[in-house]
JSON list of C-alpha atoms in Angstrom, two decimals:
[
{"chain": "A", "resi": 1, "resn": "MET", "atom": "CA", "xyz": [10.80, 31.48, -32.30]},
{"chain": "A", "resi": 2, "resn": "LEU", "atom": "CA", "xyz": [9.54, 29.12, -34.63]},
{"chain": "A", "resi": 3, "resn": "ALA", "atom": "CA", "xyz": [5.83, 29.45, -34.77]},
{"chain": "A", "resi": 4, "resn": "THR", "atom": "CA", "xyz": [3.91, 26.44, -33.38]},
{"chain": "A", "resi": 5, "resn": "ALA", "atom": "CA", "xyz": [0.77, 26.48, -35.69]},
{"chain": "A", "resi": 6, "resn": "THR", "atom": "CA", "xyz": [2.86, 25.69, -38.76]},
{"chain": "A", "resi": 7, "resn": "LEU", "atom": "CA", "xyz": [5.21, 23.08, -37.20]},
{"chain": "A", "resi": 8, "resn": "LEU", "atom": "CA", "xyz": [2.92, 20.49, -36.40]},
{"chain": "A", "resi": 9, "resn": "PHE", "atom": "CA", "xyz": [4.91, 16.42, -37.35]},
{"chain": "A", "resi": 10, "resn": "VAL", "atom": "CA", "xyz": [2.33, 13.84, -38.34]},
{"chain": "A", "resi": 11, "resn": "LEU", "atom": "CA", "xyz": [2.17, 10.59, -35.85]},
{"chain": "A", "resi": 12, "resn": "ASP", "atom": "CA", "xyz": [2.27, 7.50, -37.89]},
{"chain": "A", "resi": 13, "resn": "ALA", "atom": "CA", "xyz": [2.43, 5.33, -34.37]},
{"chain": "A", "resi": 14, "resn": "PRO", "atom": "CA", "xyz": [0.26, 4.99, -31.86]},
{"chain": "A", "resi": 15, "resn": "LEU", "atom": "CA", "xyz": [-0.49, 8.27, -30.36]},
{"chain": "A", "resi": 16, "resn": "ARG", "atom": "CA", "xyz": [-0.39, 5.90, -26.65]},
{"chain": "A", "resi": 17, "resn": "PRO", "atom": "CA", "xyz": [3.53, 5.21, -24.99]},
{"chain": "A", "resi": 18, "resn": "GLU", "atom": "CA", "xyz": [4.27, 1.64, -24.26]},
{"chain": "A", "resi": 19, "resn": "LEU", "atom": "CA", "xyz": [8.29, 0.67, -22.69]},
{"chain": "A", "resi": 20, "resn": "VAL", "atom": "CA", "xyz": [8.92, -0.88, -25.85]},
{"chain": "A", "resi": 21, "resn": "THR", "atom": "CA", "xyz": [10.67, 0.39, -29.08]},
{"chain": "A", "resi": 22, "resn": "PHE", "atom": "CA", "xyz": [9.13, -0.74, -33.19]},
{"chain": "A", "resi": 23, "resn": "TRP", "atom": "CA", "xyz": [9.69, -4.49, -33.07]},
{"chain": "A", "resi": 24, "resn": "HIS", "atom": "CA", "xyz": [13.21, -5.78, -34.64]},
{"chain": "A", "resi": 25, "resn": "PRO", "atom": "CA", "xyz": [13.03, -7.52, -37.30]},
{"chain": "A", "resi": 26, "resn": "ARG", "atom": "CA", "xyz": [15.85, -9.89, -36.76]},
{"chain": "A", "resi": 27, "resn": "ALA", "atom": "CA", "xyz": [15.43, -10.26, -33.30]},
{"chain": "A", "resi": 28, "resn": "ARG", "atom": "CA", "xyz": [15.27, -13.80, -31.64]},
{"chain": "A", "resi": 29, "resn": "ALA", "atom": "CA", "xyz": [14.25, -15.78, -29.23]},
{"chain": "A", "resi": 30, "resn": "GLN", "atom": "CA", "xyz": [18.65, -16.63, -27.97]},
{"chain": "A", "resi": 31, "resn": "CYS", "atom": "CA", "xyz": [18.87, -13.59, -26.31]},
{"chain": "A", "resi": 32, "resn": "PRO", "atom": "CA", "xyz": [19.75, -12.96, -23.20]},
{"chain": "A", "resi": 33, "resn": "ALA", "atom": "CA", "xyz": [17.02, -11.64, -20.40]},
{"chain": "A", "resi": 34, "resn": "THR", "atom": "CA", "xyz": [19.67, -10.40, -18.27]},
{"chain": "A", "resi": 35, "resn": "PRO", "atom": "CA", "xyz": [23.07, -8.53, -18.82]},
{"chain": "A", "resi": 36, "resn": "LEU", "atom": "CA", "xyz": [24.85, -11.84, -16.77]},
{"chain": "A", "resi": 37, "resn": "ALA", "atom": "CA", "xyz": [23.53, -13.68, -18.66]},
{"chain": "A", "resi": 38, "resn": "ALA", "atom": "CA", "xyz": [25.24, -15.97, -21.73]},
{"chain": "A", "resi": 39, "resn": "ILE", "atom": "CA", "xyz": [25.17, -14.59, -24.51]},
{"chain": "A", "resi": 40, "resn": "GLU", "atom": "CA", "xyz": [24.95, -16.26, -27.71]},
{"chain": "A", "resi": 41, "resn": "VAL", "atom": "CA", "xyz": [26.86, -14.71, -30.68]},
{"chain": "A", "resi": 42, "resn": "SER", "atom": "CA", "xyz": [25.22, -16.27, -33.43]},
{"chain": "A", "resi": 43, "resn": "ALA", "atom": "CA", "xyz": [21.78, -14.51, -32.71]},
{"chain": "A", "resi": 44, "resn": "GLN", "atom": "CA", "xyz": [21.74, -11.56, -34.73]},
{"chain": "A", "resi": 45, "resn": "ASP", "atom": "CA", "xyz": [20.13, -8.31, -32.72]},
{"chain": "A", "resi": 46, "resn": "CYS", "atom": "CA", "xyz": [19.32, -8.09, -29.19]},
{"chain": "A", "resi": 47, "resn": "ALA", "atom": "CA", "xyz": [16.86, -5.64, -27.05]},
{"chain": "A", "resi": 48, "resn": "ALA", "atom": "CA", "xyz": [18.95, -3.35, -24.81]},
{"chain": "A", "resi": 49, "resn": "LEU", "atom": "CA", "xyz": [19.37, -0.58, -22.54]},
{"chain": "A", "resi": 50, "resn": "GLU", "atom": "CA", "xyz": [22.02, 2.16, -23.83]},
{"chain": "A", "resi": 51, "resn": "VAL", "atom": "CA", "xyz": [23.17, 3.58, -21.23]},
{"chain": "A", "resi": 52, "resn": "SER", "atom": "CA", "xyz": [26.22, 6.54, -21.76]},
{"chain": "A", "resi": 53, "resn": "GLY", "atom": "CA", "xyz": [27.44, 8.50, -18.98]},
{"chain": "A", "resi": 54, "resn": "ARG", "atom": "CA", "xyz": [30.69, 10.16, -17.57]},
{"chain": "A", "resi": 55, "resn": "ILE", "atom": "CA", "xyz": [32.55, 9.22, -14.18]},
{"chain": "A", "resi": 56, "resn": "ASP", "atom": "CA", "xyz": [35.45, 11.07, -13.02]},
{"chain": "A", "resi": 57, "resn": "ALA", "atom": "CA", "xyz": [36.55, 13.58, -10.28]},
{"chain": "A", "resi": 58, "resn": "ALA", "atom": "CA", "xyz": [33.78, 15.83, -10.12]},
{"chain": "A", "resi": 59, "resn": "GLY", "atom": "CA", "xyz": [31.32, 12.63, -9.67]},
{"chain": "A", "resi": 60, "resn": "PRO", "atom": "CA", "xyz": [29.47, 10.14, -12.23]},
{"chain": "A", "resi": 61, "resn": "SER", "atom": "CA", "xyz": [26.88, 11.07, -14.01]},
{"chain": "A", "resi": 62, "resn": "LEU", "atom": "CA", "xyz": [23.56, 9.28, -15.61]},
{"chain": "A", "resi": 63, "resn": "ASP", "atom": "CA", "xyz": [22.18, 10.15, -19.55]},
{"chain": "A", "resi": 64, "resn": "PRO", "atom": "CA", "xyz": [18.77, 9.59, -20.31]},
{"chain": "A", "resi": 65, "resn": "ALA", "atom": "CA", "xyz": [18.75, 5.43, -21.55]},
{"chain": "A", "resi": 66, "resn": "PHE", "atom": "CA", "xyz": [17.01, 4.45, -24.68]},
{"chain": "A", "resi": 67, "resn": "ASP", "atom": "CA", "xyz": [15.39, 0.99, -25.65]},
{"chain": "A", "resi": 68, "resn": "VAL", "atom": "CA", "xyz": [17.40, -0.93, -28.80]},
{"chain": "A", "resi": 69, "resn": "HIS", "atom": "CA", "xyz": [18.47, -3.45, -30.84]},
{"chain": "A", "resi": 70, "resn": "VAL", "atom": "CA", "xyz": [22.00, -3.97, -31.33]},
{"chain": "A", "resi": 71, "resn": "PRO", "atom": "CA", "xyz": [24.33, -7.24, -32.69]},
{"chain": "A", "resi": 72, "resn": "ALA", "atom": "CA", "xyz": [24.68, -9.80, -30.03]},
{"chain": "A", "resi": 73, "resn": "ALA", "atom": "CA", "xyz": [28.93, -9.24, -30.30]},
{"chain": "A", "resi": 74, "resn": "GLU", "atom": "CA", "xyz": [28.22, -5.58, -29.32]},
{"chain": "A", "resi": 75, "resn": "LEU", "atom": "CA", "xyz": [26.35, -6.24, -25.86]},
{"chain": "A", "resi": 76, "resn": "THR", "atom": "CA", "xyz": [28.47, -4.75, -23.17]},
{"chain": "A", "resi": 77, "resn": "ARG", "atom": "CA", "xyz": [29.75, -7.12, -20.13]},
{"chain": "A", "resi": 78, "resn": "PRO", "atom": "CA", "xyz": [30.15, -6.89, -17.26]},
{"chain": "A", "resi": 79, "resn": "VAL", "atom": "CA", "xyz": [33.39, -6.09, -15.89]},
{"chain": "A", "resi": 80, "resn": "PRO", "atom": "CA", "xyz": [34.95, -6.31, -12.13]},
{"chain": "A", "resi": 81, "resn": "GLY", "atom": "CA", "xyz": [35.80, -3.09, -12.38]},
{"chain": "A", "resi": 82, "resn": "SER", "atom": "CA", "xyz": [34.81, 0.31, -9.66]},
{"chain": "A", "resi": 83, "resn": "ALA", "atom": "CA", "xyz": [31.84, 1.13, -11.02]},
{"chain": "A", "resi": 84, "resn": "ALA", "atom": "CA", "xyz": [27.99, -0.21, -10.88]},
{"chain": "A", "resi": 85, "resn": "LEU", "atom": "CA", "xyz": [25.03, 0.21, -13.14]},
{"chain": "A", "resi": 86, "resn": "ILE", "atom": "CA", "xyz": [21.92, -0.85, -11.29]},
{"chain": "A", "resi": 87, "resn": "GLY", "atom": "CA", "xyz": [18.09, -0.76, -12.08]},
{"chain": "A", "resi": 88, "resn": "TYR", "atom": "CA", "xyz": [15.55, -0.80, -9.63]},
{"chain": "A", "resi": 89, "resn": "GLY", "atom": "CA", "xyz": [11.55, -1.92, -10.05]},
{"chain": "A", "resi": 90, "resn": "ALA", "atom": "CA", "xyz": [8.98, 0.03, -8.98]},
{"chain": "A", "resi": 91, "resn": "ASP", "atom": "CA", "xyz": [8.29, -1.45, -5.58]},
{"chain": "A", "resi": 92, "resn": "GLY", "atom": "CA", "xyz": [11.96, -1.37, -4.89]},
{"chain": "A", "resi": 93, "resn": "ARG", "atom": "CA", "xyz": [13.71, -4.89, -6.15]},
{"chain": "A", "resi": 94, "resn": "THR", "atom": "CA", "xyz": [16.63, -5.26, -8.44]},
{"chain": "A", "resi": 95, "resn": "ILE", "atom": "CA", "xyz": [16.15, -6.03, -11.08]},
{"chain": "A", "resi": 96, "resn": "PHE", "atom": "CA", "xyz": [19.91, -5.88, -12.70]},
{"chain": "A", "resi": 97, "resn": "SER", "atom": "CA", "xyz": [22.96, -4.56, -11.00]},
{"chain": "A", "resi": 98, "resn": "PHE", "atom": "CA", "xyz": [26.02, -4.74, -13.65]},
{"chain": "A", "resi": 99, "resn": "PRO", "atom": "CA", "xyz": [29.21, -4.25, -12.67]},
{"chain": "A", "resi": 100, "resn": "PHE", "atom": "CA", "xyz": [32.27, -2.15, -15.15]},
{"chain": "A", "resi": 101, "resn": "SER", "atom": "CA", "xyz": [34.44, 0.19, -15.18]},
{"chain": "A", "resi": 102, "resn": "ALA", "atom": "CA", "xyz": [35.09, 2.87, -16.47]},
{"chain": "A", "resi": 103, "resn": "ALA", "atom": "CA", "xyz": [36.95, 6.49, -16.48]},
{"chain": "A", "resi": 104, "resn": "GLY", "atom": "CA", "xyz": [35.95, 10.28, -18.58]},
{"chain": "A", "resi": 105, "resn": "ALA", "atom": "CA", "xyz": [32.47, 8.49, -21.19]},
{"chain": "A", "resi": 106, "resn": "PHE", "atom": "CA", "xyz": [31.03, 5.83, -21.36]},
{"chain": "A", "resi": 107, "resn": "LYS", "atom": "CA", "xyz": [28.35, 3.79, -23.48]},
{"chain": "A", "resi": 108, "resn": "LEU", "atom": "CA", "xyz": [26.77, 0.53, -22.66]},
{"chain": "A", "resi": 109, "resn": "GLU", "atom": "CA", "xyz": [24.40, -2.00, -24.59]},
{"chain": "A", "resi": 110, "resn": "VAL", "atom": "CA", "xyz": [23.13, -3.94, -20.72]},
{"chain": "A", "resi": 111, "resn": "ALA", "atom": "CA", "xyz": [21.20, -6.42, -22.82]},
{"chain": "A", "resi": 112, "resn": "LEU", "atom": "CA", "xyz": [17.80, -6.80, -20.85]},
{"chain": "A", "resi": 113, "resn": "ALA", "atom": "CA", "xyz": [14.26, -8.48, -22.51]},
{"chain": "A", "resi": 114, "resn": "SER", "atom": "CA", "xyz": [11.22, -6.50, -23.07]},
{"chain": "A", "resi": 115, "resn": "PRO", "atom": "CA", "xyz": [9.12, -7.70, -19.30]},
{"chain": "A", "resi": 116, "resn": "LEU", "atom": "CA", "xyz": [12.19, -6.66, -17.53]},
{"chain": "A", "resi": 117, "resn": "ALA", "atom": "CA", "xyz": [12.71, -3.23, -19.57]},
{"chain": "A", "resi": 118, "resn": "SER", "atom": "CA", "xyz": [9.44, -2.25, -18.83]},
{"chain": "A", "resi": 119, "resn": "ALA", "atom": "CA", "xyz": [9.27, -2.91, -14.92]},
{"chain": "A", "resi": 120, "resn": "LEU", "atom": "CA", "xyz": [12.24, -1.31, -14.97]},
{"chain": "A", "resi": 121, "resn": "THR", "atom": "CA", "xyz": [11.58, 2.99, -13.25]},
{"chain": "A", "resi": 122, "resn": "ARG", "atom": "CA", "xyz": [14.82, 3.39, -11.90]},
{"chain": "A", "resi": 123, "resn": "LEU", "atom": "CA", "xyz": [18.64, 3.65, -12.73]},
{"chain": "A", "resi": 124, "resn": "VAL", "atom": "CA", "xyz": [21.34, 4.05, -10.03]},
{"chain": "A", "resi": 125, "resn": "LEU", "atom": "CA", "xyz": [25.08, 4.46, -11.04]},
{"chain": "A", "resi": 126, "resn": "THR", "atom": "CA", "xyz": [27.30, 3.91, -8.49]},
{"chain": "A", "resi": 127, "resn": "ALA", "atom": "CA", "xyz": [30.96, 5.28, -8.89]},
{"chain": "A", "resi": 128, "resn": "ASP", "atom": "CA", "xyz": [34.24, 5.28, -6.64]},
{"chain": "A", "resi": 129, "resn": "GLY", "atom": "CA", "xyz": [31.68, 5.54, -2.94]},
{"chain": "A", "resi": 130, "resn": "GLN", "atom": "CA", "xyz": [29.81, 8.12, -4.89]},
{"chain": "A", "resi": 131, "resn": "SER", "atom": "CA", "xyz": [26.19, 7.83, -6.91]},
{"chain": "A", "resi": 132, "resn": "THR", "atom": "CA", "xyz": [23.83, 9.04, -9.87]},
{"chain": "A", "resi": 133, "resn": "GLU", "atom": "CA", "xyz": [20.17, 8.23, -10.36]},
{"chain": "A", "resi": 134, "resn": "ARG", "atom": "CA", "xyz": [17.43, 8.60, -13.12]},
{"chain": "A", "resi": 135, "resn": "THR", "atom": "CA", "xyz": [14.49, 8.40, -13.12]},
{"chain": "A", "resi": 136, "resn": "ALA", "atom": "CA", "xyz": [11.02, 8.74, -16.05]},
{"chain": "A", "resi": 137, "resn": "VAL", "atom": "CA", "xyz": [10.49, 12.61, -15.79]},
{"chain": "A", "resi": 138, "resn": "SER", "atom": "CA", "xyz": [7.05, 11.99, -16.45]},
{"chain": "A", "resi": 139, "resn": "SER", "atom": "CA", "xyz": [4.05, 9.77, -17.96]},
{"chain": "A", "resi": 140, "resn": "ASP", "atom": "CA", "xyz": [3.13, 12.37, -21.01]},
{"chain": "A", "resi": 141, "resn": "ILE", "atom": "CA", "xyz": [2.30, 11.06, -24.42]},
{"chain": "A", "resi": 142, "resn": "PRO", "atom": "CA", "xyz": [6.02, 12.18, -26.61]},
{"chain": "A", "resi": 143, "resn": "SER", "atom": "CA", "xyz": [4.63, 14.59, -29.55]},
{"chain": "A", "resi": 144, "resn": "GLY", "atom": "CA", "xyz": [7.09, 17.69, -31.26]},
{"chain": "A", "resi": 145, "resn": "GLU", "atom": "CA", "xyz": [6.63, 19.03, -34.13]},
{"chain": "A", "resi": 146, "resn": "ALA", "atom": "CA", "xyz": [9.81, 19.69, -36.73]},
{"chain": "A", "resi": 147, "resn": "VAL", "atom": "CA", "xyz": [9.52, 21.67, -39.46]},
{"chain": "A", "resi": 148, "resn": "ALA", "atom": "CA", "xyz": [12.67, 21.39, -43.57]},
{"chain": "A", "resi": 149, "resn": "THR", "atom": "CA", "xyz": [14.20, 24.75, -43.27]},
{"chain": "A", "resi": 150, "resn": "ASP", "atom": "CA", "xyz": [15.68, 23.79, -45.99]},
{"chain": "A", "resi": 151, "resn": "ASP", "atom": "CA", "xyz": [17.02, 20.45, -48.39]},
{"chain": "A", "resi": 152, "resn": "THR", "atom": "CA", "xyz": [19.52, 19.67, -45.78]},
{"chain": "A", "resi": 153, "resn": "THR", "atom": "CA", "xyz": [18.61, 20.62, -42.61]},
{"chain": "A", "resi": 154, "resn": "VAL", "atom": "CA", "xyz": [15.47, 20.24, -40.29]},
{"chain": "A", "resi": 155, "resn": "VAL", "atom": "CA", "xyz": [14.33, 21.66, -36.27]},
{"chain": "A", "resi": 156, "resn": "LEU", "atom": "CA", "xyz": [12.73, 19.28, -34.46]},
{"chain": "A", "resi": 157, "resn": "ALA", "atom": "CA", "xyz": [11.58, 21.36, -31.31]},
{"chain": "A", "resi": 158, "resn": "TRP", "atom": "CA", "xyz": [9.53, 19.72, -28.53]},
{"chain": "A", "resi": 159, "resn": "ASN", "atom": "CA", "xyz": [9.08, 19.44, -24.68]},
{"chain": "A", "resi": 160, "resn": "ALA", "atom": "CA", "xyz": [12.32, 18.21, -22.92]},
{"chain": "A", "resi": 161, "resn": "ARG", "atom": "CA", "xyz": [11.23, 18.87, -20.54]},
{"chain": "A", "resi": 162, "resn": "SER", "atom": "CA", "xyz": [8.93, 15.32, -20.71]},
{"chain": "A", "resi": 163, "resn": "PHE", "atom": "CA", "xyz": [11.39, 13.88, -22.21]},
{"chain": "A", "resi": 164, "resn": "PRO", "atom": "CA", "xyz": [15.33, 14.77, -21.86]},
{"chain": "A", "resi": 165, "resn": "ALA", "atom": "CA", "xyz": [17.13, 13.49, -24.85]},
{"chain": "A", "resi": 166, "resn": "LEU", "atom": "CA", "xyz": [15.84, 12.09, -28.07]},
{"chain": "A", "resi": 167, "resn": "ARG", "atom": "CA", "xyz": [17.43, 10.17, -31.12]},
{"chain": "A", "resi": 168, "resn": "VAL", "atom": "CA", "xyz": [17.15, 10.59, -34.84]},
{"chain": "A", "resi": 169, "resn": "ALA", "atom": "CA", "xyz": [16.56, 8.68, -37.22]},
{"chain": "A", "resi": 170, "resn": "THR", "atom": "CA", "xyz": [16.76, 8.12, -41.23]},
{"chain": "A", "resi": 171, "resn": "ALA", "atom": "CA", "xyz": [14.88, 4.75, -41.14]},
{"chain": "A", "resi": 172, "resn": "LEU", "atom": "CA", "xyz": [13.76, 1.87, -38.52]},
{"chain": "A", "resi": 173, "resn": "GLY", "atom": "CA", "xyz": [16.86, 0.08, -37.12]},
{"chain": "A", "resi": 174, "resn": "GLY", "atom": "CA", "xyz": [19.62, 2.30, -39.38]},
{"chain": "A", "resi": 175, "resn": "GLY", "atom": "CA", "xyz": [19.94, 5.86, -40.01]},
{"chain": "A", "resi": 176, "resn": "PHE", "atom": "CA", "xyz": [21.30, 7.36, -37.35]},
{"chain": "A", "resi": 177, "resn": "VAL", "atom": "CA", "xyz": [21.27, 11.20, -37.49]},
{"chain": "A", "resi": 178, "resn": "GLY", "atom": "CA", "xyz": [21.16, 12.90, -34.50]},
{"chain": "A", "resi": 179, "resn": "TYR", "atom": "CA", "xyz": [21.28, 13.84, -31.14]},
{"chain": "A", "resi": 180, "resn": "ALA", "atom": "CA", "xyz": [19.09, 16.28, -29.21]},
{"chain": "A", "resi": 181, "resn": "SER", "atom": "CA", "xyz": [18.50, 17.48, -25.47]},
{"chain": "A", "resi": 182, "resn": "GLY", "atom": "CA", "xyz": [17.24, 19.67, -23.17]},
{"chain": "A", "resi": 183, "resn": "SER", "atom": "CA", "xyz": [14.99, 20.98, -20.43]},
{"chain": "A", "resi": 184, "resn": "GLY", "atom": "CA", "xyz": [13.17, 23.84, -21.45]},
{"chain": "A", "resi": 185, "resn": "THR", "atom": "CA", "xyz": [9.46, 23.10, -22.44]},
{"chain": "A", "resi": 186, "resn": "PHE", "atom": "CA", "xyz": [10.02, 24.09, -25.76]},
{"chain": "A", "resi": 187, "resn": "GLU", "atom": "CA", "xyz": [13.49, 23.05, -27.00]},
{"chain": "A", "resi": 188, "resn": "GLN", "atom": "CA", "xyz": [14.81, 23.59, -30.51]},
{"chain": "A", "resi": 189, "resn": "ALA", "atom": "CA", "xyz": [17.46, 21.67, -32.30]},
{"chain": "A", "resi": 190, "resn": "ALA", "atom": "CA", "xyz": [19.45, 21.81, -35.34]},
{"chain": "A", "resi": 191, "resn": "ILE", "atom": "CA", "xyz": [19.69, 18.28, -36.92]},
{"chain": "A", "resi": 192, "resn": "ARG", "atom": "CA", "xyz": [21.09, 18.13, -40.49]},
{"chain": "A", "resi": 193, "resn": "THR", "atom": "CA", "xyz": [18.95, 15.10, -43.47]},
{"chain": "A", "resi": 194, "resn": "SER", "atom": "CA", "xyz": [17.45, 15.91, -46.59]},
{"chain": "A", "resi": 195, "resn": "ALA", "atom": "CA", "xyz": [14.99, 13.00, -46.13]},
{"chain": "A", "resi": 196, "resn": "ARG", "atom": "CA", "xyz": [10.94, 13.43, -45.92]},
{"chain": "A", "resi": 197, "resn": "ARG", "atom": "CA", "xyz": [10.54, 11.23, -43.00]},
{"chain": "A", "resi": 198, "resn": "LEU", "atom": "CA", "xyz": [12.56, 10.39, -39.98]},
{"chain": "A", "resi": 199, "resn": "ILE", "atom": "CA", "xyz": [12.02, 8.16, -36.53]},
{"chain": "A", "resi": 200, "resn": "VAL", "atom": "CA", "xyz": [12.48, 10.38, -33.31]},
{"chain": "A", "resi": 201, "resn": "SER", "atom": "CA", "xyz": [13.03, 7.63, -30.33]},
{"chain": "A", "resi": 202, "resn": "PHE", "atom": "CA", "xyz": [11.95, 9.99, -27.00]},
{"chain": "A", "resi": 203, "resn": "SER", "atom": "CA", "xyz": [13.93, 8.85, -23.88]},
{"chain": "A", "resi": 204, "resn": "ASP", "atom": "CA", "xyz": [11.97, 9.37, -19.72]},
{"chain": "A", "resi": 205, "resn": "GLY", "atom": "CA", "xyz": [14.94, 9.01, -18.73]},
{"chain": "A", "resi": 206, "resn": "ILE", "atom": "CA", "xyz": [15.06, 5.02, -19.13]},
{"chain": "A", "resi": 207, "resn": "HIS", "atom": "CA", "xyz": [12.69, 4.20, -21.26]},
{"chain": "A", "resi": 208, "resn": "SER", "atom": "CA", "xyz": [12.69, 5.69, -25.26]},
{"chain": "A", "resi": 209, "resn": "PHE", "atom": "CA", "xyz": [9.19, 5.68, -27.55]},
{"chain": "A", "resi": 210, "resn": "ASP", "atom": "CA", "xyz": [10.26, 5.93, -31.44]},
{"chain": "A", "resi": 211, "resn": "ARG", "atom": "CA", "xyz": [7.64, 7.57, -32.81]},
{"chain": "A", "resi": 212, "resn": "SER", "atom": "CA", "xyz": [7.81, 7.79, -36.92]},
{"chain": "A", "resi": 213, "resn": "LEU", "atom": "CA", "xyz": [6.67, 11.38, -38.43]},
{"chain": "A", "resi": 214, "resn": "THR", "atom": "CA", "xyz": [6.61, 13.50, -41.58]},
{"chain": "A", "resi": 215, "resn": "VAL", "atom": "CA", "xyz": [8.84, 15.88, -42.08]},
{"chain": "A", "resi": 216, "resn": "ILE", "atom": "CA", "xyz": [6.36, 19.31, -42.91]},
{"chain": "A", "resi": 217, "resn": "GLY", "atom": "CA", "xyz": [8.39, 21.58, -46.60]},
{"chain": "A", "resi": 218, "resn": "ARG", "atom": "CA", "xyz": [8.46, 18.16, -47.82]}
]
């Protein structure tokens, strides 16, 4: 077990979480606001909700989602199929309904403008007459601990009960180096990187919050 007192990382972003990721310099106004809107390929990077999961004989499963920016050409197009991802607001209204077809593992990049993403409180995946859902686990402030154990490895520790998954990058908008998930209040994961500064995206289940941190020990 890592000693908590020696592992505190430095949060450079504001402590109060917001339902958006860092502003992306290449985001364009012509990006689609909803997953069913027309997609202009000329838009370079667009706001999207990245959703992954699995559909098999055991039924559908849904991983924690992340707010991302992706090239317009990589946005997932809706297609008729036996599956659908539906997003709801706090008042029960349907924010979007996205039909698709999948067997086994899948990943969707669903176009969703920031105002609509902020209103999202629940995701429901339906497939072959079965369904599963995710809601935000908590409203806690993302926090954790990080330390370099050697020149190529960083150990991250965080409250996975509040933030069940995280993604790690070495720079904003790129340099993805790892993914981790868990359910404990002091979850630990080893990430292979020699970077001195990381961008960590904490997912509460349906939203993610980016934090910049300096690796202790480098």
